[in-house]
Short mmCIF file of C-alpha atoms and ligand atoms in Angstrom, two decimals:
data_model
loop_
_atom_site.label_atom_id
_atom_site.label_comp_id
_atom_site.label_asym_id
_atom_site.label_seq_id
_atom_site.Cartn_x
_atom_site.Cartn_y
_atom_site.Cartn_z
CA MET A 21 17.28 -9.99 -6.70
CA VAL A 22 16.28 -6.74 -5.07
CA THR A 23 18.15 -7.48 -1.85
CA GLY A 24 21.26 -8.58 -3.76
CA ALA A 25 21.38 -5.63 -6.12
CA CYS A 26 20.72 -3.08 -3.33
CA PHE A 27 23.39 -4.46 -1.03
CA ALA A 28 25.77 -4.38 -3.97
CA ASN A 29 24.75 -0.76 -4.61
CA LEU A 30 25.64 0.06 -1.00
CA GLY A 31 29.17 -1.05 -1.88
CA ASN A 32 29.21 -4.75 -0.75
CA GLU A 33 30.45 -7.61 -2.88
CA VAL A 34 27.30 -9.78 -3.49
CA ILE A 35 26.89 -13.14 -5.03
CA CYS A 36 23.32 -14.19 -5.87
CA VAL A 37 22.82 -17.85 -6.16
CA ASP A 38 19.85 -19.66 -7.68
CA ASN A 39 19.41 -23.26 -8.77
CA ASP A 40 17.62 -22.04 -11.96
CA LEU A 41 20.39 -21.86 -14.43
CA ARG A 42 18.25 -20.04 -16.98
CA LYS A 43 17.74 -17.17 -14.50
CA VAL A 44 21.44 -17.09 -13.55
CA GLU A 45 22.47 -16.84 -17.15
CA LEU A 46 19.88 -14.16 -17.93
CA LEU A 47 21.12 -12.15 -14.83
CA LYS A 48 24.73 -12.51 -15.82
CA LYS A 49 23.86 -10.64 -18.99
CA GLY A 50 22.24 -7.99 -16.91
CA LYS A 51 18.68 -9.03 -17.96
CA SER A 52 15.95 -9.24 -15.38
CA PRO A 53 13.52 -12.17 -15.35
CA ILE A 54 10.86 -9.94 -13.70
CA TYR A 55 9.61 -6.37 -14.17
CA GLU A 56 10.51 -4.20 -11.26
CA PRO A 57 11.15 -0.39 -11.67
CA GLY A 58 14.81 0.50 -11.39
CA LEU A 59 15.98 -2.96 -10.82
CA THR A 60 17.56 -3.80 -14.21
CA GLU A 61 19.53 -0.55 -14.27
CA MET A 62 20.85 -1.27 -10.73
CA VAL A 63 21.80 -4.86 -11.62
CA GLN A 64 23.65 -3.75 -14.69
CA ALA A 65 25.45 -0.90 -12.92
CA ASN A 66 26.70 -3.18 -10.20
CA ILE A 67 27.70 -5.96 -12.62
CA ARG A 68 29.84 -3.29 -14.31
CA GLU A 69 31.38 -2.18 -11.00
CA LYS A 70 32.21 -5.79 -10.30
CA ARG A 71 30.34 -5.85 -7.06
CA LEU A 72 27.43 -8.14 -8.14
CA PHE A 73 27.84 -11.70 -9.31
CA PHE A 74 25.42 -14.46 -10.19
CA SER A 75 26.10 -18.16 -9.79
CA ASP A 76 24.31 -21.49 -9.30
CA SER A 77 26.93 -22.73 -6.81
CA ILE A 78 26.15 -22.65 -3.13
CA ALA A 79 29.66 -23.97 -2.39
CA LEU A 80 31.31 -21.05 -4.14
CA MET A 81 29.08 -18.53 -2.41
CA VAL A 82 29.56 -20.00 1.13
CA ARG A 83 33.37 -19.98 0.59
CA ARG A 84 33.31 -16.20 -0.20
CA ALA A 85 30.42 -14.79 1.82
CA GLU A 86 30.45 -14.08 5.52
CA VAL A 87 26.81 -13.15 5.57
CA ILE A 88 24.36 -15.33 3.76
CA PHE A 89 20.66 -14.26 3.17
CA VAL A 90 18.25 -16.99 2.56
CA CYS A 91 15.58 -15.59 0.13
CA VAL A 92 14.15 -18.73 -1.28
CA GLY A 93 10.44 -19.29 -1.92
CA THR A 94 8.03 -20.62 0.72
CA PRO A 95 4.96 -21.35 -1.41
CA PRO A 96 1.71 -22.38 0.13
CA LYS A 97 0.78 -26.06 0.53
CA ASP A 98 -2.79 -27.25 -0.09
CA ASN A 99 -3.61 -26.74 3.52
CA GLY A 100 -2.27 -23.15 3.49
CA GLU A 101 0.89 -23.92 5.42
CA ALA A 102 4.17 -22.60 4.07
CA ASP A 103 6.29 -25.16 2.33
CA LEU A 104 9.77 -24.94 3.96
CA THR A 105 11.52 -27.61 1.85
CA ALA A 106 13.66 -25.05 0.10
CA VAL A 107 14.70 -23.37 3.37
CA GLU A 108 15.74 -26.76 4.82
CA SER A 109 17.60 -27.83 1.77
CA VAL A 110 19.71 -24.55 1.36
CA SER A 111 20.42 -24.59 5.15
CA ARG A 112 21.81 -28.04 4.80
CA GLU A 113 23.90 -27.11 1.78
CA ILE A 114 25.27 -24.03 3.45
CA ALA A 115 26.24 -26.00 6.57
CA ARG A 116 28.11 -28.56 4.48
CA HIS A 117 30.31 -25.99 2.88
CA MET A 118 31.10 -23.79 5.90
CA THR A 119 34.68 -23.76 6.96
CA THR A 120 34.73 -20.61 9.11
CA TYR A 121 32.10 -18.51 10.94
CA ARG A 122 28.99 -17.67 8.77
CA LEU A 123 25.90 -15.65 9.64
CA VAL A 124 22.82 -17.20 8.03
CA VAL A 125 20.06 -14.66 7.76
CA ASP A 126 16.46 -15.67 6.90
CA LYS A 127 14.71 -13.26 4.65
CA SER A 128 12.08 -15.58 3.29
CA THR A 129 8.68 -15.25 4.88
CA VAL A 130 8.58 -18.15 7.26
CA PRO A 131 6.37 -19.31 10.18
CA VAL A 132 7.59 -18.51 13.65
CA GLN A 133 10.14 -21.06 15.03
CA THR A 134 11.71 -21.63 11.59
CA GLY A 135 14.91 -19.99 12.90
CA GLU A 136 15.18 -22.77 15.50
CA TRP A 137 14.86 -25.40 12.70
CA VAL A 138 17.49 -23.69 10.60
CA HIS A 139 19.77 -23.60 13.57
CA ARG A 140 19.27 -27.35 14.29
CA THR A 141 19.72 -28.17 10.60
CA ILE A 142 23.01 -26.24 10.26
CA ALA A 143 24.26 -27.67 13.59
CA ALA A 144 23.55 -31.19 12.43
CA ASN A 145 25.20 -30.83 9.03
CA ARG A 146 28.22 -28.60 9.65
CA ARG A 147 31.82 -29.71 9.98
CA LYS A 148 32.77 -29.94 13.71
CA ASN A 149 33.53 -26.73 15.51
CA VAL A 150 32.67 -24.32 12.64
CA SER A 151 30.79 -21.62 14.44
CA PHE A 152 27.73 -19.85 12.98
CA ASP A 153 24.71 -17.57 13.84
CA VAL A 154 21.18 -17.70 12.59
CA ALA A 155 19.25 -14.45 12.34
CA SER A 156 15.85 -13.34 11.01
CA ASN A 157 15.56 -10.22 8.93
CA PRO A 158 12.08 -10.12 7.36
CA GLU A 159 11.58 -7.97 4.26
CA PHE A 160 8.72 -5.59 3.76
CA LEU A 161 9.37 -4.71 0.17
CA ARG A 162 6.29 -4.09 -2.04
CA GLU A 163 6.38 -5.25 -5.58
CA GLY A 164 6.46 -2.27 -8.03
CA SER A 165 8.42 -0.13 -5.45
CA ALA A 166 10.78 -2.77 -4.05
CA VAL A 167 14.02 -0.96 -4.82
CA GLN A 168 12.65 2.22 -3.28
CA ASP A 169 11.41 0.32 -0.29
CA PHE A 170 14.73 -1.30 0.30
CA LEU A 171 16.66 2.03 0.03
CA SER A 172 14.26 3.95 2.35
CA PRO A 173 12.51 1.55 4.67
CA ASP A 174 10.19 2.67 7.49
CA ARG A 175 11.95 0.26 9.79
CA LEU A 176 14.43 -2.67 9.69
CA VAL A 177 13.71 -5.70 11.91
CA ILE A 178 16.66 -7.78 13.05
CA GLY A 179 15.99 -10.91 15.08
CA VAL A 180 19.26 -12.22 16.52
CA GLU A 181 20.62 -14.57 19.20
CA SER A 182 24.12 -13.09 19.48
CA LYS A 183 25.83 -9.68 19.80
CA ARG A 184 28.06 -10.69 16.88
CA ALA A 185 25.17 -11.25 14.56
CA GLU A 186 23.62 -7.96 15.65
CA LYS A 187 26.77 -6.00 15.03
CA ILE A 188 27.25 -7.56 11.55
CA LEU A 189 23.67 -6.68 10.47
CA LYS A 190 23.67 -3.25 11.94
CA GLU A 191 26.83 -2.51 10.12
CA LEU A 192 25.44 -3.77 6.82
CA TYR A 193 22.35 -1.65 7.11
CA ARG A 194 23.93 1.40 8.57
CA PRO A 195 24.13 3.40 5.23
CA LEU A 196 20.37 3.32 5.00
CA LYS A 197 19.99 5.39 8.19
CA ALA A 198 16.76 3.71 8.99
CA PRO A 199 15.36 2.95 12.48
CA ILE A 200 16.43 -0.71 13.51
CA LEU A 201 14.46 -2.82 15.77
CA VAL A 202 16.48 -5.59 17.36
CA THR A 203 14.46 -8.48 18.72
CA ASP A 204 14.70 -12.27 19.41
CA ILE A 205 14.35 -14.37 16.23
CA LYS A 206 10.82 -15.58 16.97
CA SER A 207 9.47 -12.11 17.45
CA ALA A 208 11.16 -11.00 14.15
CA GLU A 209 9.47 -13.90 12.36
CA LEU A 210 6.12 -12.92 13.77
CA ILE A 211 6.43 -9.31 12.92
CA LYS A 212 6.37 -10.17 9.21
CA HIS A 213 3.24 -12.33 9.36
CA ALA A 214 1.46 -10.04 11.79
CA SER A 215 2.22 -6.91 9.67
CA ASN A 216 0.99 -8.47 6.49
CA SER A 217 -2.19 -9.90 8.06
CA PHE A 218 -2.93 -6.52 9.65
CA LEU A 219 -2.62 -4.72 6.40
CA ALA A 220 -4.82 -7.26 4.67
CA ALA A 221 -7.33 -6.85 7.45
CA LYS A 222 -7.34 -3.11 6.85
CA ILE A 223 -8.05 -3.66 3.20
CA SER A 224 -10.93 -6.04 3.91
CA PHE A 225 -12.30 -3.74 6.52
CA ILE A 226 -12.66 -0.86 4.08
CA ASN A 227 -13.93 -3.15 1.39
CA LEU A 228 -16.69 -4.21 3.75
CA VAL A 229 -17.37 -0.52 4.58
CA SER A 230 -17.52 0.07 0.82
CA ARG A 231 -20.52 -2.30 0.50
CA VAL A 232 -22.34 -0.37 3.27
CA CYS A 233 -21.54 2.82 1.40
CA GLU A 234 -22.99 1.44 -1.86
CA ALA A 235 -26.17 0.20 0.03
CA VAL A 236 -26.91 3.58 1.55
CA GLY A 237 -25.42 5.95 -1.12
CA ALA A 238 -22.35 7.17 0.89
CA ASP A 239 -18.83 7.71 -0.42
CA VAL A 240 -16.21 5.20 0.84
CA GLN A 241 -13.38 7.44 -0.21
CA LYS A 242 -14.68 10.23 2.08
CA VAL A 243 -15.18 7.68 4.91
CA ALA A 244 -11.65 6.40 4.39
CA GLU A 245 -10.32 10.00 4.38
CA GLY A 246 -12.14 10.80 7.57
CA MET A 247 -10.84 7.69 9.26
CA GLY A 248 -7.29 8.24 8.04
CA LEU A 249 -6.99 11.77 9.46
CA ASP A 250 -7.01 10.04 12.85
CA ARG A 251 -3.26 9.44 13.23
CA ARG A 252 -3.89 6.18 15.08
CA ILE A 253 -5.57 4.76 11.98
CA ASP A 254 -3.59 6.34 9.09
CA PRO A 255 -4.86 6.76 5.58
CA LYS A 256 -2.74 4.04 3.98
CA PHE A 257 -4.21 0.75 2.93
CA LEU A 258 -7.70 2.13 3.17
CA ASN A 259 -8.32 2.07 -0.63
CA ALA A 260 -11.42 0.05 -1.43
CA GLY A 261 -11.42 -1.92 -4.52
CA ILE A 262 -11.84 -5.45 -5.90
CA GLY A 263 -9.59 -6.90 -3.15
CA PHE A 264 -6.06 -7.70 -2.56
CA GLY A 265 -3.87 -10.22 -4.54
CA GLY A 266 -0.24 -10.98 -5.11
CA PHE A 267 2.04 -13.64 -3.71
CA CYS A 268 2.18 -12.18 -0.13
CA PHE A 269 -1.17 -11.25 1.43
CA PRO A 270 -3.29 -14.32 0.53
CA LYS A 271 -0.38 -16.80 1.22
CA ASP A 272 0.75 -15.16 4.33
CA LEU A 273 -2.74 -14.92 5.83
CA SER A 274 -3.26 -18.61 5.17
CA ALA A 275 0.04 -19.47 6.68
CA PHE A 276 -0.68 -17.40 9.73
CA ILE A 277 -4.05 -19.00 10.19
CA ARG A 278 -2.21 -22.49 10.01
CA ILE A 279 0.34 -21.30 12.57
CA GLY A 280 -2.54 -20.40 14.98
CA GLU A 281 -4.21 -23.71 14.32
CA LYS A 282 -1.08 -25.66 15.22
CA LEU A 283 -0.76 -23.61 18.41
CA GLY A 284 -4.40 -24.14 19.25
CA ILE A 285 -5.34 -20.55 18.53
CA GLU A 286 -8.34 -19.98 16.25
CA PHE A 287 -7.76 -17.13 13.81
CA GLY A 288 -11.39 -16.60 12.82
CA LEU A 289 -10.57 -12.97 12.34
CA LEU A 290 -8.18 -13.70 9.59
CA ARG A 291 -10.47 -16.31 7.95
CA LYS A 292 -13.03 -13.57 7.71
CA VAL A 293 -10.45 -11.24 6.09
CA LEU A 294 -9.87 -13.83 3.34
CA GLU A 295 -13.66 -14.46 2.95
CA ILE A 296 -14.41 -10.79 2.48
CA ASN A 297 -11.65 -10.63 -0.05
CA GLU A 298 -13.20 -13.42 -2.04
CA THR A 299 -16.72 -11.99 -1.89
CA GLN A 300 -15.47 -8.58 -2.91
CA LYS A 301 -14.72 -9.97 -6.37
CA ALA A 302 -18.14 -11.57 -6.64
CA ALA A 303 -19.72 -8.26 -5.68
CA PHE A 304 -17.97 -6.58 -8.57
CA ILE A 305 -19.39 -9.09 -10.98
CA GLU A 306 -22.86 -8.54 -9.47
CA LYS A 307 -22.47 -4.88 -10.07
CA ILE A 308 -21.70 -5.45 -13.70
CA ARG A 309 -24.65 -7.76 -14.01
CA LYS A 310 -26.97 -5.33 -12.39
CA HIS A 311 -26.17 -2.57 -14.93
CA LEU A 312 -25.70 -4.80 -18.08
CA TRP A 313 -28.60 -7.17 -17.40
CA ASN A 314 -27.68 -10.46 -19.09
CA LEU A 315 -23.95 -11.08 -19.36
CA LYS A 316 -24.01 -13.77 -21.96
CA GLY A 317 -22.86 -12.43 -25.35
CA LYS A 318 -21.84 -8.98 -24.03
CA HIS A 319 -18.48 -7.52 -25.01
CA ILE A 320 -16.48 -6.22 -22.07
CA VAL A 321 -12.99 -4.62 -22.00
CA ILE A 322 -10.74 -5.28 -19.12
CA LEU A 323 -7.97 -2.73 -18.43
CA GLY A 324 -5.34 -3.82 -15.86
CA LEU A 325 -4.50 -7.51 -15.12
CA SER A 326 -1.55 -7.47 -12.71
CA PHE A 327 -2.33 -7.72 -9.03
CA LYS A 328 -1.23 -4.07 -8.63
CA PRO A 329 0.34 -1.38 -10.84
CA ASP A 330 4.06 -1.25 -11.77
CA THR A 331 4.51 -4.97 -11.78
CA ASP A 332 3.84 -7.85 -14.29
CA ASP A 333 3.00 -10.15 -11.47
CA MET A 334 -0.38 -11.97 -11.86
CA ARG A 335 -0.16 -14.34 -8.95
CA PHE A 336 -3.37 -14.41 -7.00
CA ALA A 337 -4.46 -11.30 -8.95
CA PRO A 338 -8.09 -10.50 -8.44
CA SER A 339 -8.33 -10.16 -12.22
CA ILE A 340 -7.97 -13.89 -12.68
CA ASP A 341 -11.16 -14.79 -10.80
CA ILE A 342 -13.01 -11.88 -12.31
CA ILE A 343 -12.03 -12.90 -15.83
CA ASN A 344 -12.79 -16.49 -15.24
CA SER A 345 -16.32 -15.75 -13.88
CA LEU A 346 -17.04 -13.45 -16.86
CA LEU A 347 -15.82 -16.00 -19.43
CA LYS A 348 -17.91 -18.72 -17.69
CA GLU A 349 -20.91 -16.45 -18.11
CA GLY A 350 -20.37 -16.30 -21.87
CA VAL A 351 -18.95 -12.73 -21.96
CA HIS A 352 -16.63 -11.83 -24.85
CA LEU A 353 -13.60 -10.20 -23.27
CA ARG A 354 -10.77 -8.04 -24.64
CA LEU A 355 -7.86 -7.55 -22.25
CA TYR A 356 -5.14 -5.01 -21.95
CA ASP A 357 -2.33 -4.46 -19.42
CA PRO A 358 0.85 -2.37 -19.79
CA GLN A 359 3.16 -5.19 -18.50
CA ALA A 360 1.34 -8.42 -17.60
CA MET A 361 0.05 -9.41 -21.10
CA PRO A 362 2.87 -11.91 -21.85
CA ILE A 363 2.05 -13.75 -18.65
CA ALA A 364 -1.76 -13.30 -19.00
CA LYS A 365 -1.65 -14.69 -22.62
CA LYS A 366 -0.41 -18.00 -21.18
CA MET A 367 -3.23 -18.01 -18.62
CA PHE A 368 -5.97 -17.04 -21.06
CA PRO A 369 -4.76 -18.47 -24.40
CA LYS A 370 -8.21 -18.22 -26.00
CA THR A 371 -8.98 -14.67 -25.01
CA THR A 372 -8.39 -11.60 -27.13
CA PHE A 373 -5.75 -9.10 -26.15
CA ALA A 374 -5.41 -5.56 -27.47
CA ARG A 375 -2.35 -3.39 -28.07
CA ASN A 376 -3.76 -0.40 -26.31
CA PRO A 377 -6.88 0.70 -24.40
CA TYR A 378 -8.40 2.27 -27.52
CA GLU A 379 -8.10 -0.91 -29.55
CA ALA A 380 -9.52 -2.78 -26.59
CA ALA A 381 -12.51 -0.48 -26.23
CA LYS A 382 -13.67 -0.71 -29.81
CA GLY A 383 -17.39 -1.43 -29.89
CA ALA A 384 -17.53 -2.85 -26.38
CA ASP A 385 -20.64 -2.78 -24.14
CA ALA A 386 -18.65 -1.72 -21.15
CA LEU A 387 -15.04 -1.15 -19.73
CA ALA A 388 -13.82 -2.46 -16.47
CA ILE A 389 -10.68 -1.22 -14.67
CA LEU A 390 -9.10 -3.94 -12.49
CA THR A 391 -5.66 -2.37 -11.80
CA GLU A 392 -4.96 1.29 -11.15
CA TRP A 393 -2.02 1.74 -13.57
CA PRO A 394 -1.11 5.38 -13.61
CA GLU A 395 -1.08 5.41 -17.42
CA PHE A 396 -4.85 4.77 -17.26
CA LEU A 397 -5.15 8.27 -15.88
CA GLU A 398 -3.68 9.60 -19.12
CA ILE A 399 -6.25 7.87 -21.28
CA ASP A 400 -8.18 10.19 -23.57
CA LEU A 401 -11.59 9.44 -22.06
CA ALA A 402 -13.50 11.57 -24.66
CA ARG A 403 -12.07 9.17 -27.34
CA ILE A 404 -12.91 6.09 -25.29
CA LYS A 405 -16.45 7.34 -25.02
CA LYS A 406 -16.78 7.57 -28.65
CA ILE A 407 -15.26 4.22 -29.25
CA LEU A 408 -17.31 2.29 -26.69
CA ARG A 409 -20.75 1.09 -27.96
CA HIS A 410 -22.20 2.13 -24.59
CA PRO A 411 -20.28 4.56 -22.38
CA ILE A 412 -20.29 2.47 -19.21
CA ILE A 413 -17.25 2.11 -16.98
CA PHE A 414 -16.89 -0.13 -13.95
CA ASP A 415 -13.96 1.18 -12.03
CA GLY A 416 -12.70 -1.50 -9.66
CA ARG A 417 -9.94 0.64 -8.22
CA ASN A 418 -11.75 4.08 -7.94
CA LEU A 419 -9.18 5.55 -10.32
CA TYR A 420 -11.24 8.34 -11.88
CA ASP A 421 -13.13 11.35 -10.47
CA ARG A 422 -16.67 10.30 -10.26
CA ASP A 423 -18.18 13.89 -10.94
CA LYS A 424 -15.97 14.35 -13.94
CA MET A 425 -16.94 11.04 -15.46
CA LYS A 426 -20.64 11.82 -14.93
CA LYS A 427 -20.13 15.21 -16.56
CA MET A 428 -18.59 13.52 -19.56
CA GLY A 429 -21.64 11.43 -19.97
CA PHE A 430 -20.36 8.11 -18.72
CA GLN A 431 -22.44 5.73 -16.69
CA TYR A 432 -19.68 5.29 -14.09
CA TYR A 433 -19.62 2.77 -11.27
CA GLY A 434 -16.80 2.84 -8.84
CA VAL A 435 -16.46 0.78 -5.62
CA GLY A 436 -18.30 2.14 -2.54
CA ARG A 437 -19.13 5.41 -4.17
C1 LIG B 5 2.89 -6.69 0.47
C2 LIG B 5 3.41 -5.85 1.64
O1 LIG B 5 2.90 -4.48 1.54
C3 LIG B 5 4.93 -5.81 1.77
O2 LIG B 5 5.35 -5.12 2.92
C4 LIG B 5 5.33 -7.28 1.84
O3 LIG B 5 6.81 -7.36 1.84
C5 LIG B 5 4.87 -8.06 0.64
O4 LIG B 5 3.37 -7.96 0.57
P1 LIG B 5 2.84 -6.33 -2.17
O5 LIG B 5 2.18 -7.71 -2.17
O6 LIG B 5 3.85 -6.14 -3.18
O7 LIG B 5 3.45 -6.04 -0.73
O8 LIG B 5 1.71 -5.30 -2.50
P2 LIG B 5 0.83 -4.20 -1.66
O9 LIG B 5 1.17 -2.91 -2.15
O10 LIG B 5 0.92 -4.39 -0.17
O11 LIG B 5 -0.56 -4.58 -2.15
C6 LIG B 5 -1.19 -5.88 -2.00
C7 LIG B 5 -2.53 -5.99 -2.55
O12 LIG B 5 -3.50 -5.26 -1.78
C8 LIG B 5 -2.65 -5.46 -3.99
O13 LIG B 5 -3.55 -6.31 -4.75
C9 LIG B 5 -3.32 -4.09 -3.88
O14 LIG B 5 -4.13 -3.76 -4.98
C10 LIG B 5 -4.18 -4.36 -2.68
N1 LIG B 5 -4.49 -3.11 -1.94
C11 LIG B 5 -3.51 -2.40 -1.33
C12 LIG B 5 -5.79 -2.64 -1.84
O15 LIG B 5 -6.74 -3.32 -2.40
N2 LIG B 5 -6.05 -1.44 -1.15
C13 LIG B 5 -5.07 -0.82 -0.50
O16 LIG B 5 -5.38 0.23 0.16
C14 LIG B 5 -3.79 -1.24 -0.59
#
């Protein structure tokens, strides 16, 4: 959706195809099935300008579009490997409807060598003599800032096997004025998995350092700041917390580990990154236990459910494991999130939800922050302090100023501080 809407916004005619008719119908009316800042407005504007269309017909799209971006899901199988069934099936469909040259660009996150399979699939299913190219153009969009990330990317990666494909893609992206790295297809595919794994490793690294900080009484935010001032390290993705979630990092790490395994390369480093991410959540529960003593029967407020702010996405959100552990221990929970509650209510149908942080905090033994929503910075903390039965805050995202919280009379526990 983001890719389609943004390409339309750059002045191209775009047809977005999905086999989920409900989504297609919703989008035709300019309604978004997901929450992503700025996206609905952009979709509506481009529908009005007659540049953006939605359909469930691959045939229609292949007839009209010279460049076809494959953005289908590649969900994890039980063994962590990416499920490429959808990539194969749309490649086959595209091939069957091609009558003249088409450029098929893979945007889905796929294991290295998928481009070769897509090429073979199209070659085997096309009508004779219809020429085509396959390319890889991994996306690095973050949820919550996807539109912004598309419009001003750090870099664009284009994996191609022909000058024609390179020219088309460069032309398409020219208005963004971003650095473009042209590579072979396999390297482009690897850049995506390697980048996400590296970023996840950075997070697990600082989370591990946060445990050392807690053990000795140091401040992980200062440690991260000191590290980040070294330009080789960079301060980004050094925020300690309750671990990473979402539909990219956990799944891409597992897929990369599987790719290594298949090639006979042991990715123990990445296994450790995942393991630290799991134990980081357990460490947070332990912290709550340490300060509340018995958990059974205690009332705890959870603020923030989505895996990160500015999205309603709860896939692999650390909040899920933390909530499940607390419920298992017999804790009474009251949950609040600015966007993710409709989804969370389906996941936790028996748990109580509140309309705002104040309603959530009423009479609770403690409050825990699991997502750093900017609106939590606007909360009237003095009011919260009065409402809570005990002024105890577990801040899983280091959102608040520790000294200020202490001055206000809170028992305040961040991560690694
Ligand atoms: C990620 C990549 O950043 C993006 O390039 C790729 O296209 C898709 O995967 P996304 O999953 O949307 O994007 O979110 P991101 O901002 O990377 O955060 C992922 C998780 O890491 C979140 O749960 C976030 O809370 C956590 N995180 C991030 C930290 O715990 N600490 C940090 O310093 C940064």
